[in-house]
Amino acid sequence: MPQLTYGDVKSAATRIAGQVRPVSLAPADPDASGGRVWFACEFMQHTGTFKARGAANFTTAHMESGTMPEAGVVIASGGNAGMACAWAAARHRIPAAVFLPETSPAVKVAGLRALGAQVHQVGTEYTAAFEASRSYAATTGALESHAYDHPLIAAGAGTLLDEVRTTLPGLDTVIVAAGGGGLFAGTAAVADHYGIRTVAVEPEHSRALNAALLAGAPVPVPVRSIAADALGARTVSRAALYWAQRPATLSVLVPDDAILAARQRLWDEYRIAVEPAGATAFAALLSGAYVPAPGETVCVVLCGANTDPGDLVHR
């Protein structure tokens, strides 16, 4: 049995209704075959990423069940999940402690502090922040959330595709960036229900899902990518691996150069400013890592915009 089902996503949609912004869709240029590419502009979500969906689902579920402790919630994050957790906690007036690497972008650290989170920067990678967050939870009694590997988090993320399909009932393929696998797992659970293909895109040197597929189990991988602050998980969730092993899914890799080119293209042609992770799914199309079939309708999820746009100048 999967650790995440379409039913979980539907429950999440009911739970977070009215808390998150419905996804906006924007058409890109039609391709030469007569197909159509659409952007799911989830970078317009609260806190700038899809992570708000999972955080709202996680926090609300625990508030409704009476399992949220007075100490509040704690999470380890590269930045985006922490911001979403802090935002969701603030809505319920509960404390949020966020552990993140010392290398996290300044814009994300500033965003966390603006949301009222207790910010703790530890080590240079997510794994160090995660271990510190677990020690904090053991000491304070705070509830442990997770950046991606939790059914409530992944189910919340999956609500994005259910909204997309309402607008695009003829959707053939959805392309998403994969880090630890929360967005991918939630998206793939919905896609499988409707017979939609899911393409998971990872940086070639930060490929936890792709490596798990090859090994048949989650395995640790080295992380070295321009998008590592958001797509830097060393191991992928088991729920993500389950859905990646389904026939209607595909795992592809893209180099950092392609990610940067996609990010620049989004700015130059559409005036969309996203972080590298937010451009990773689009990089699969631009680089040819995924080539749509003639007439195929494709939705590319632009998943996050927590970035300093100062380097987005016309080249």
Coordinates of N, CA and C in Angstrom, one line a residue, residues 5 52 59 64 88 100 107 137:
T5 N -2.2 8.5 -0.5 CA -3.2 8.2 -1.5 C -3.9 9.4 -2.0
A52 N 3.4 26.1 1.5 CA 2.4 26.5 2.4 C 1.2 25.6 2.5
T59 N -0.5 21.6 10.2 CA -0.8 22.4 11.4 C -2.3 22.3 11.7
E64 N -6.9 20.5 15.0 CA -8.2 19.9 15.0 C -8.3 18.7 15.9
A88 N 2.2 29.1 8.8 CA 1.0 28.3 9.3 C 0.9 28.4 10.8
L100 N 17.9 25.6 10.2 CA 18.4 25.6 8.8 C 19.9 25.8 8.7
V107 N 17.8 35.9 2.0 CA 16.4 36.3 1.7 C 15.5 35.3 2.5
A137 N 13.3 19.2 19.7 CA 12.0 18.6 20.0 C 12.0 17.7 21.2

